[in-house]
mmCIF file of C-alpha atoms and ligand atoms in Angstrom:
data_model
loop_
_atom_site.group_PDB
_atom_site.id
_atom_site.type_symbol
_atom_site.label_atom_id
_atom_site.label_comp_id
_atom_site.label_asym_id
_atom_site.label_seq_id
_atom_site.Cartn_x
_atom_site.Cartn_y
_atom_site.Cartn_z
ATOM 1 C CA MET A 29 0.000 0.000 0.000
ATOM 2 C CA GLU A 30 1.214 3.512 -0.888
ATOM 3 C CA THR A 31 2.119 5.914 1.910
ATOM 4 C CA PHE A 32 -0.825 8.201 2.603
ATOM 5 C CA LEU A 33 0.321 11.815 2.918
ATOM 6 C CA TRP A 34 -1.953 13.199 5.617
ATOM 7 C CA LYS A 35 -0.258 16.590 5.879
ATOM 8 C CA GLU A 36 -0.521 17.146 2.133
ATOM 9 C CA LEU A 37 -4.201 16.231 2.240
ATOM 10 C CA LEU A 38 -5.061 18.322 5.294
ATOM 11 C CA ASP A 39 -3.018 21.490 4.606
ATOM 12 C CA PRO A 40 -5.648 23.100 2.305
ATOM 13 C CA TYR A 41 -8.321 22.282 4.934
ATOM 14 C CA GLU A 42 -6.186 24.011 7.559
ATOM 15 C CA GLN A 43 -6.028 27.043 5.276
ATOM 16 C CA ALA A 44 -9.806 26.961 4.752
ATOM 17 C CA VAL A 45 -10.416 26.874 8.517
ATOM 18 C CA LEU A 46 -8.069 29.816 9.131
ATOM 19 C CA GLU A 47 -9.644 31.888 6.348
ATOM 20 C CA LEU A 48 -13.200 31.148 7.426
ATOM 21 C CA LEU A 49 -12.447 31.901 11.070
ATOM 22 C CA THR A 50 -11.179 35.331 10.011
ATOM 23 C CA LYS A 51 -14.207 35.900 7.774
ATOM 24 C CA PHE A 52 -16.814 34.963 10.384
ATOM 25 C CA ASN A 53 -15.004 36.903 13.103
ATOM 26 C CA ASN A 54 -15.032 39.900 10.768
ATOM 27 C CA ILE A 55 -18.785 39.610 10.312
ATOM 28 C CA GLU A 56 -19.203 39.742 14.083
ATOM 29 C CA ARG A 57 -16.854 42.747 14.320
ATOM 30 C CA GLU A 58 -18.654 44.533 11.472
ATOM 31 C CA TYR A 59 -22.025 44.241 13.229
ATOM 32 C CA LYS A 60 -20.570 45.542 16.474
ATOM 33 C CA LYS A 61 -18.723 48.424 14.775
ATOM 34 C CA LYS A 62 -22.030 49.542 13.292
ATOM 35 C CA GLY A 63 -23.627 49.370 16.727
ATOM 36 C CA LEU A 64 -25.820 46.456 15.613
ATOM 37 C CA TYR A 65 -26.661 43.221 17.360
ATOM 38 C CA SER A 66 -24.560 40.343 15.972
ATOM 39 C CA PRO A 67 -26.272 36.967 15.414
ATOM 40 C CA ILE A 68 -22.805 35.433 15.778
ATOM 41 C CA GLU A 69 -21.711 35.182 19.409
ATOM 42 C CA SER A 70 -18.429 33.358 18.772
ATOM 43 C CA VAL A 71 -16.686 31.201 16.172
ATOM 44 C CA ASP A 72 -14.430 28.215 16.511
ATOM 45 C CA GLY A 73 -12.836 25.900 13.985
ATOM 46 C CA ARG A 74 -10.706 22.821 13.598
ATOM 47 C CA VAL A 75 -9.292 20.348 11.130
ATOM 48 C CA LYS A 76 -10.445 16.837 11.978
ATOM 49 C CA SER A 77 -7.734 14.779 13.662
ATOM 50 C CA VAL A 78 -6.318 11.804 11.742
ATOM 51 C CA ALA A 79 -7.554 9.444 14.488
ATOM 52 C CA SER A 80 -11.083 10.819 14.182
ATOM 53 C CA ILE A 81 -10.943 10.569 10.346
ATOM 54 C CA LEU A 82 -9.830 6.940 10.556
ATOM 55 C CA ASP A 83 -12.620 6.163 13.049
ATOM 56 C CA LYS A 84 -15.223 7.702 10.754
ATOM 57 C CA MET A 85 -13.828 5.879 7.684
ATOM 58 C CA GLN A 86 -14.060 2.609 9.545
ATOM 59 C CA ARG A 87 -17.502 3.352 10.964
ATOM 60 C CA LYS A 88 -18.921 4.315 7.578
ATOM 61 C CA ASN A 89 -16.802 1.995 5.464
ATOM 62 C CA ILE A 90 -15.206 4.833 3.475
ATOM 63 C CA SER A 91 -12.178 4.141 1.241
ATOM 64 C CA PHE A 92 -9.145 6.435 0.953
ATOM 65 C CA GLU A 93 -10.250 7.322 -2.615
ATOM 66 C CA ASP A 94 -13.623 8.568 -1.338
ATOM 67 C CA LEU A 95 -12.265 10.219 1.779
ATOM 68 C CA GLU A 96 -12.475 13.871 0.650
ATOM 69 C CA GLU A 97 -15.957 13.439 -0.782
ATOM 70 C CA LYS A 98 -17.499 11.399 2.000
ATOM 71 C CA VAL A 99 -15.900 12.818 5.135
ATOM 72 C CA GLU A 100 -17.502 16.238 4.794
ATOM 73 C CA ASP A 101 -16.198 17.612 8.064
ATOM 74 C CA LEU A 102 -12.431 17.434 7.416
ATOM 75 C CA ALA A 103 -12.681 21.198 7.914
ATOM 76 C CA GLY A 104 -15.192 22.220 10.559
ATOM 77 C CA ILE A 105 -16.424 25.616 11.677
ATOM 78 C CA ARG A 106 -18.681 26.036 14.675
ATOM 79 C CA ILE A 107 -20.733 29.188 15.031
ATOM 80 C CA ILE A 108 -22.299 29.828 18.404
ATOM 81 C CA CYS A 109 -25.377 32.025 18.672
ATOM 82 C CA GLN A 110 -27.133 33.461 21.660
ATOM 83 C CA PHE A 111 -30.676 32.713 20.497
ATOM 84 C CA VAL A 112 -32.336 30.066 18.319
ATOM 85 C CA GLU A 113 -33.597 32.839 15.992
ATOM 86 C CA ASP A 114 -29.990 33.853 15.296
ATOM 87 C CA ILE A 115 -29.270 30.450 13.733
ATOM 88 C CA ASP A 116 -31.604 31.254 10.859
ATOM 89 C CA ALA A 117 -30.000 34.674 10.455
ATOM 90 C CA VAL A 118 -26.545 33.045 10.197
ATOM 91 C CA VAL A 119 -27.784 30.522 7.595
ATOM 92 C CA ARG A 120 -29.235 33.386 5.526
ATOM 93 C CA LEU A 121 -25.964 35.258 5.874
ATOM 94 C CA ILE A 122 -24.028 32.241 4.576
ATOM 95 C CA SER A 123 -26.429 31.733 1.666
ATOM 96 C CA ARG A 124 -25.900 35.335 0.507
ATOM 97 C CA ARG A 125 -22.102 35.056 0.379
ATOM 98 C CA THR A 126 -20.292 34.748 -2.927
ATOM 99 C CA ASP A 127 -17.231 33.004 -1.507
ATOM 100 C CA MET A 128 -19.081 29.866 -0.375
ATOM 101 C CA GLU A 129 -21.786 27.771 -1.937
ATOM 102 C CA ILE A 130 -24.207 25.703 0.123
ATOM 103 C CA ARG A 131 -24.103 22.053 -0.861
ATOM 104 C CA GLU A 132 -26.390 20.679 1.794
ATOM 105 C CA GLU A 133 -28.309 21.725 4.881
ATOM 106 C CA ARG A 134 -28.989 19.366 7.795
ATOM 107 C CA ASP A 135 -31.609 20.592 10.162
ATOM 108 C CA TYR A 136 -31.216 18.849 13.499
ATOM 109 C CA LEU A 137 -33.318 21.569 15.134
ATOM 110 C CA THR A 138 -36.678 20.528 13.765
ATOM 111 C CA ARG A 139 -35.464 16.947 13.452
ATOM 112 C CA GLN A 140 -33.575 16.443 16.711
ATOM 113 C CA LYS A 141 -31.304 13.357 16.680
ATOM 114 C CA ALA A 142 -32.284 10.373 18.814
ATOM 115 C CA SER A 143 -29.330 11.189 21.085
ATOM 116 C CA GLY A 144 -30.918 14.574 21.885
ATOM 117 C CA TYR A 145 -28.426 16.442 19.653
ATOM 118 C CA ARG A 146 -29.690 19.745 18.240
ATOM 119 C CA SER A 147 -27.801 21.924 15.796
ATOM 120 C CA PHE A 148 -28.039 23.215 12.225
ATOM 121 C CA HIS A 149 -25.371 21.949 9.831
ATOM 122 C CA VAL A 150 -24.482 23.551 6.532
ATOM 123 C CA ILE A 151 -22.026 21.866 4.203
ATOM 124 C CA VAL A 152 -20.456 24.434 1.894
ATOM 125 C CA TRP A 153 -18.085 24.366 -1.040
ATOM 126 C CA TYR A 154 -15.197 26.730 -0.419
ATOM 127 C CA THR A 155 -12.196 27.423 -2.643
ATOM 128 C CA VAL A 156 -8.731 27.982 -1.214
ATOM 129 C CA ASN A 157 -5.889 29.304 -3.329
ATOM 130 C CA THR A 158 -2.775 27.267 -2.636
ATOM 131 C CA VAL A 159 0.622 27.565 -4.327
ATOM 132 C CA GLY A 160 -0.473 24.576 -6.393
ATOM 133 C CA GLY A 161 -3.559 26.470 -7.623
ATOM 134 C CA PRO A 162 -7.173 26.722 -6.466
ATOM 135 C CA LYS A 163 -8.756 23.837 -4.581
ATOM 136 C CA LYS A 164 -12.507 23.532 -4.013
ATOM 137 C CA LEU A 165 -13.264 21.675 -0.819
ATOM 138 C CA GLN A 166 -16.107 20.944 1.570
ATOM 139 C CA VAL A 167 -16.452 22.588 4.953
ATOM 140 C CA GLU A 168 -19.012 21.650 7.590
ATOM 141 C CA ILE A 169 -20.431 24.640 9.441
ATOM 142 C CA GLN A 170 -22.273 23.761 12.641
ATOM 143 C CA ILE A 171 -24.553 26.509 13.921
ATOM 144 C CA ARG A 172 -26.083 26.202 17.370
ATOM 145 C CA THR A 173 -26.951 28.146 20.506
ATOM 146 C CA MET A 174 -24.716 28.335 23.572
ATOM 147 C CA ALA A 175 -27.084 25.990 25.416
ATOM 148 C CA MET A 176 -27.064 23.433 22.563
ATOM 149 C CA ASN A 177 -23.285 23.656 22.458
ATOM 150 C CA PHE A 178 -23.017 22.990 26.184
ATOM 151 C CA TRP A 179 -25.095 19.840 25.748
ATOM 152 C CA ALA A 180 -23.227 18.631 22.623
ATOM 153 C CA THR A 181 -19.800 19.167 24.192
ATOM 154 C CA THR A 182 -20.771 17.307 27.347
ATOM 155 C CA GLU A 183 -22.381 14.448 25.440
ATOM 156 C CA HIS A 184 -19.335 14.192 23.143
ATOM 157 C CA GLU A 185 -17.048 13.904 26.192
ATOM 158 C CA LEU A 186 -19.276 11.242 27.744
ATOM 159 C CA GLN A 187 -19.349 9.288 24.459
ATOM 160 C CA TYR A 188 -15.556 9.392 24.509
ATOM 161 C CA LYS A 189 -15.394 8.295 28.140
ATOM 162 C CA TYR A 190 -17.752 5.348 27.603
ATOM 163 C CA LYS A 191 -16.362 4.567 24.105
ATOM 164 C CA GLY A 192 -19.766 5.150 22.511
ATOM 165 C CA GLU A 193 -21.549 2.717 24.868
ATOM 166 C CA LEU A 194 -23.361 5.068 27.233
ATOM 167 C CA PRO A 195 -24.881 3.382 30.313
ATOM 168 C CA GLU A 196 -28.636 3.640 30.496
ATOM 169 C CA HIS A 197 -28.693 6.064 33.440
ATOM 170 C CA VAL A 198 -26.341 8.454 31.591
ATOM 171 C CA THR A 199 -28.508 8.301 28.439
ATOM 172 C CA ARG A 200 -31.546 9.063 30.610
ATOM 173 C CA GLU A 201 -29.879 12.075 32.219
ATOM 174 C CA LEU A 202 -28.693 13.329 28.818
ATOM 175 C CA THR A 203 -32.239 13.127 27.475
ATOM 176 C CA ARG A 204 -33.456 15.142 30.463
ATOM 177 C CA ALA A 205 -30.676 17.668 29.901
ATOM 178 C CA ALA A 206 -31.552 17.914 26.165
ATOM 179 C CA ASP A 207 -35.175 18.693 27.085
ATOM 180 C CA ALA A 208 -33.982 21.316 29.554
ATOM 181 C CA VAL A 209 -31.838 22.917 26.820
ATOM 182 C CA THR A 210 -34.897 23.191 24.551
ATOM 183 C CA VAL A 211 -36.867 24.830 27.375
ATOM 184 C CA LEU A 212 -33.986 27.198 28.180
ATOM 185 C CA ASP A 213 -33.622 28.292 24.536
ATOM 186 C CA ASP A 214 -37.362 28.821 24.374
ATOM 187 C CA VAL A 215 -37.412 30.977 27.513
ATOM 188 C CA MET A 216 -34.403 32.973 26.282
ATOM 189 C CA SER A 217 -36.249 33.643 23.012
ATOM 190 C CA HIS A 218 -38.935 35.456 24.992
ATOM 191 C CA VAL A 219 -36.452 37.925 26.455
ATOM 192 C CA ARG A 220 -34.510 38.203 23.191
ATOM 193 C CA SER A 221 -35.655 41.684 22.210
ATOM 194 C CA GLU A 222 -34.809 43.058 25.665
ATOM 195 C CA ILE A 223 -31.347 41.504 25.636
ATOM 196 C CA MET A 224 -30.751 42.663 22.056
ATOM 197 C CA ASP A 225 -31.750 46.197 23.089
ATOM 198 C CA ALA A 226 -29.335 46.139 26.022
ATOM 199 C CA GLN A 227 -26.517 44.898 23.785
ATOM 200 C CA THR A 228 -27.202 47.496 21.092
ATOM 201 C CA GLN A 229 -27.184 50.237 23.755
ATOM 202 C CA SER A 230 -23.917 48.974 25.176
ATOM 203 C CA THR A 231 -22.276 48.798 21.698
ATOM 204 C CA LEU A 232 -23.581 52.271 20.817
ATOM 205 C CA ARG A 233 -22.134 53.616 24.055
ATOM 206 C CA LEU A 234 -18.749 51.984 23.388
ATOM 207 C CA ASN A 235 -18.672 53.387 19.837
ATOM 208 C CA LEU A 236 -19.647 56.853 21.074
ATOM 209 C CA VAL A 237 -16.894 56.866 23.711
ATOM 210 C CA LYS A 238 -14.408 55.768 21.031
ATOM 211 C CA GLU A 239 -15.529 58.616 18.766
ATOM 212 C CA ILE A 240 -15.265 61.156 21.614
ATOM 213 C CA LEU A 241 -11.769 60.005 22.569
ATOM 214 C CA GLY A 242 -10.716 60.174 18.898
ATOM 215 C CA ASN A 243 -11.979 63.755 18.655
ATOM 216 C CA ILE A 244 -10.201 64.787 21.872
ATOM 217 C CA GLU A 245 -6.997 63.300 20.508
ATOM 218 C CA GLY A 246 -7.597 65.179 17.256
ATOM 219 C CA LEU A 247 -7.970 68.444 19.169
ATOM 220 C CA TYR A 248 -4.767 67.734 21.063
ATOM 221 C CA HIS A 249 -2.794 67.141 17.871
ATOM 222 C CA ALA A 250 -4.334 70.164 16.155
ATOM 223 C CA GLU A 251 -2.246 72.442 18.404
ATOM 224 C CA ASN A 252 -5.175 72.845 20.753
ATOM 225 C CA LYS A 253 -3.719 71.146 23.816
ATOM 226 C CA ARG A 254 -5.284 73.398 26.453
ATOM 227 C CA GLU A 255 -8.727 73.036 24.880
ATOM 228 C CA ALA A 256 -8.259 69.256 24.627
ATOM 229 C CA ILE A 257 -7.421 68.963 28.340
ATOM 230 C CA LYS A 258 -10.519 71.023 29.246
ATOM 231 C CA VAL A 259 -12.742 68.899 27.011
ATOM 232 C CA GLN A 260 -11.318 65.689 28.421
ATOM 233 C CA LYS A 261 -12.084 66.824 31.971
ATOM 234 C CA GLU A 262 -15.642 67.627 30.918
ATOM 235 C CA PHE A 263 -15.900 64.211 29.218
ATOM 236 C CA TYR A 264 -14.941 62.418 32.458
ATOM 237 C CA ARG A 265 -17.610 64.395 34.296
ATOM 238 C CA ILE A 266 -20.325 63.551 31.737
ATOM 239 C CA TYR A 267 -19.201 59.909 31.538
ATOM 240 C CA GLN A 268 -19.698 59.486 35.278
ATOM 241 C CA MET A 269 -23.310 60.665 34.955
ATOM 242 C CA ASP A 270 -24.020 57.385 33.078
ATOM 243 C CA ASN A 271 -26.626 59.109 30.916
ATOM 244 C CA MET A 272 -26.668 58.220 27.207
ATOM 245 C CA ASP A 273 -28.559 61.424 26.191
ATOM 246 C CA GLU A 274 -25.948 63.587 27.904
ATOM 247 C CA LEU A 275 -23.145 61.604 26.285
ATOM 248 C CA GLU A 276 -24.744 62.004 22.828
ATOM 249 C CA ARG A 277 -25.217 65.760 23.382
ATOM 250 C CA PHE A 278 -21.582 66.073 24.439
ATOM 251 C CA ALA A 279 -20.395 64.064 21.397
ATOM 252 C CA LYS A 280 -22.372 66.346 19.033
ATOM 253 C CA GLN A 281 -20.911 69.516 20.596
ATOM 254 C CA LEU A 282 -17.438 68.019 20.417
ATOM 255 C CA ASP A 283 -18.009 67.201 16.748
ATOM 256 C CA ILE A 284 -18.755 70.871 16.032
ATOM 257 C CA LEU A 285 -15.703 71.960 18.025
ATOM 258 C CA SER A 286 -13.496 69.454 16.212
ATOM 259 C CA GLU A 287 -14.798 70.580 12.820
ATOM 260 C CA GLY A 288 -13.925 74.166 13.725
ATOM 261 C CA SER A 289 -10.510 73.153 14.954
ATOM 262 C CA ARG A 290 -9.847 71.166 11.776
ATOM 263 C CA ALA A 291 -10.873 74.149 9.640
ATOM 264 C CA GLN A 292 -8.547 76.414 11.655
ATOM 265 C CA SER A 293 -5.680 73.960 11.182
ATOM 266 C CA VAL A 294 -6.227 73.919 7.433
ATOM 267 C CA GLU A 295 -6.297 77.738 7.415
ATOM 268 C CA HIS A 296 -3.098 77.758 9.467
ATOM 269 C CA ILE A 297 -1.395 75.390 6.988
ATOM 270 C CA VAL A 298 -2.609 77.374 3.956
ATOM 271 C CA ARG A 299 -1.372 80.641 5.520
ATOM 272 C CA HIS A 300 2.088 79.162 5.987
ATOM 273 C CA LEU A 301 2.372 77.742 2.454
HETATM 274 P P1 0O2 B 402 -16.340 14.977 15.724
HETATM 275 O O1 0O2 B 402 -15.449 14.374 16.730
HETATM 276 O O2 0O2 B 402 -17.126 16.142 16.248
HETATM 277 O O3 0O2 B 402 -15.652 15.323 14.440
HETATM 278 P P2 0O2 B 402 -23.140 10.628 11.867
HETATM 279 O O4 0O2 B 402 -23.384 9.632 10.783
HETATM 280 O O5 0O2 B 402 -24.396 11.086 12.543
HETATM 281 O O6 0O2 B 402 -22.079 10.229 12.814
HETATM 282 P P3 0O2 B 402 -22.437 12.475 9.725
HETATM 283 O O7 0O2 B 402 -23.315 11.709 8.801
HETATM 284 O O8 0O2 B 402 -21.012 12.615 9.360
HETATM 285 O O9 0O2 B 402 -22.526 11.924 11.224
HETATM 286 O O10 0O2 B 402 -22.997 13.915 9.756
HETATM 287 P P4 0O2 B 402 -23.698 14.676 10.909
HETATM 288 O O11 0O2 B 402 -24.828 13.909 11.484
HETATM 289 O O12 0O2 B 402 -24.006 15.995 10.326
HETATM 290 O O13 0O2 B 402 -22.575 14.748 12.050
HETATM 291 C C1 0O2 B 402 -21.392 15.426 11.878
HETATM 292 C C2 0O2 B 402 -20.913 16.009 13.170
HETATM 293 O O14 0O2 B 402 -22.005 16.540 13.923
HETATM 294 C C3 0O2 B 402 -20.289 15.006 14.124
HETATM 295 O O15 0O2 B 402 -18.964 14.754 13.756
HETATM 296 C C4 0O2 B 402 -20.419 15.747 15.449
HETATM 297 O O16 0O2 B 402 -19.480 16.796 15.542
HETATM 298 C C5 0O2 B 402 -21.788 16.360 15.316
HETATM 299 N N1 0O2 B 402 -22.791 15.434 15.842
HETATM 300 C C6 0O2 B 402 -23.673 14.708 15.134
HETATM 301 N N2 0O2 B 402 -24.450 13.974 15.943
HETATM 302 C C7 0O2 B 402 -24.049 14.221 17.205
HETATM 303 C C8 0O2 B 402 -24.479 13.758 18.508
HETATM 304 O O17 0O2 B 402 -25.399 12.965 18.662
HETATM 305 N N3 0O2 B 402 -23.793 14.252 19.580
HETATM 306 C C9 0O2 B 402 -22.781 15.148 19.463
HETATM 307 N N4 0O2 B 402 -22.177 15.563 20.572
HETATM 308 N N5 0O2 B 402 -22.353 15.589 18.260
HETATM 309 C C10 0O2 B 402 -22.978 15.141 17.154
HETATM 310 P P5 0O2 B 402 -18.232 13.421 14.224
HETATM 311 O O18 0O2 B 402 -17.311 12.996 13.135
HETATM 312 O O19 0O2 B 402 -19.228 12.409 14.678
HETATM 313 O O20 0O2 B 402 -17.403 13.823 15.476
#
């Protein structure tokens, strides 16, 4: 039998995971920068270990020739959401992208697995550009809530501990826990709009503070040090009031002041040309 070059096979998958992690993290950042609620809470990714690939090949009777086609999760991305509703938003987001093409969707939310497992899987085609040219490969994206992830991680560990032969009492407890997860996600859905509101407010506040600090720094560099120190003192006072309206009013006034200061700087430069 020929030597099987695992590293050669898995390197493009490693690249795909790294690229997709960056892309999904950027989506999250973009939402937050705009002061919007992000349906993506966190992202994780991995290339399947050789041991786990071999196990799956054996379990499903997959040959080395069929490996890349039939083991669809050589590259795996896991997207964690806060609420069940966000899962749908993430799937829609993926379907609109031009850099990945959905091959298959597996809905284990409406069709929960017998184990109690709930998650939404999307298998996508994704192209990586390697030094050897472009390579189109499959990536499995698992999308689930934090509660579903807690259950799946625990169950996975227990499966490992008991080598896939879970004792009856453990299976029973896992079923109870899976039901509790469904209830928890359902309850959380009811407070979703309130939590989303709180998060949007907090992001808006963070962005506003960033803008204010940027303007104060601008004033300082525009030869207006004394003014900048005065404004900064006033900012600390307003900040302590913990009142968003006051903070917004202050930011608007500072904007006007900064505009004026910028105009003066330009005038100053023009005069000295
Ligand atoms: P690992 O270690 O996570 O890579 P199957 O035939 O059900 O085993 P299939 O047909 O490859 O799996 O596709 P499916 O059902 O979409 O499952 C792919 C992955 O989903 C699994 O990969 C798990 O990560 C996760 N998953 C599926 N079912 C369960 C479950 O009952 N419990 C937990 N904890 N995870 C599950 P692997 O290769 O099995 O494992």
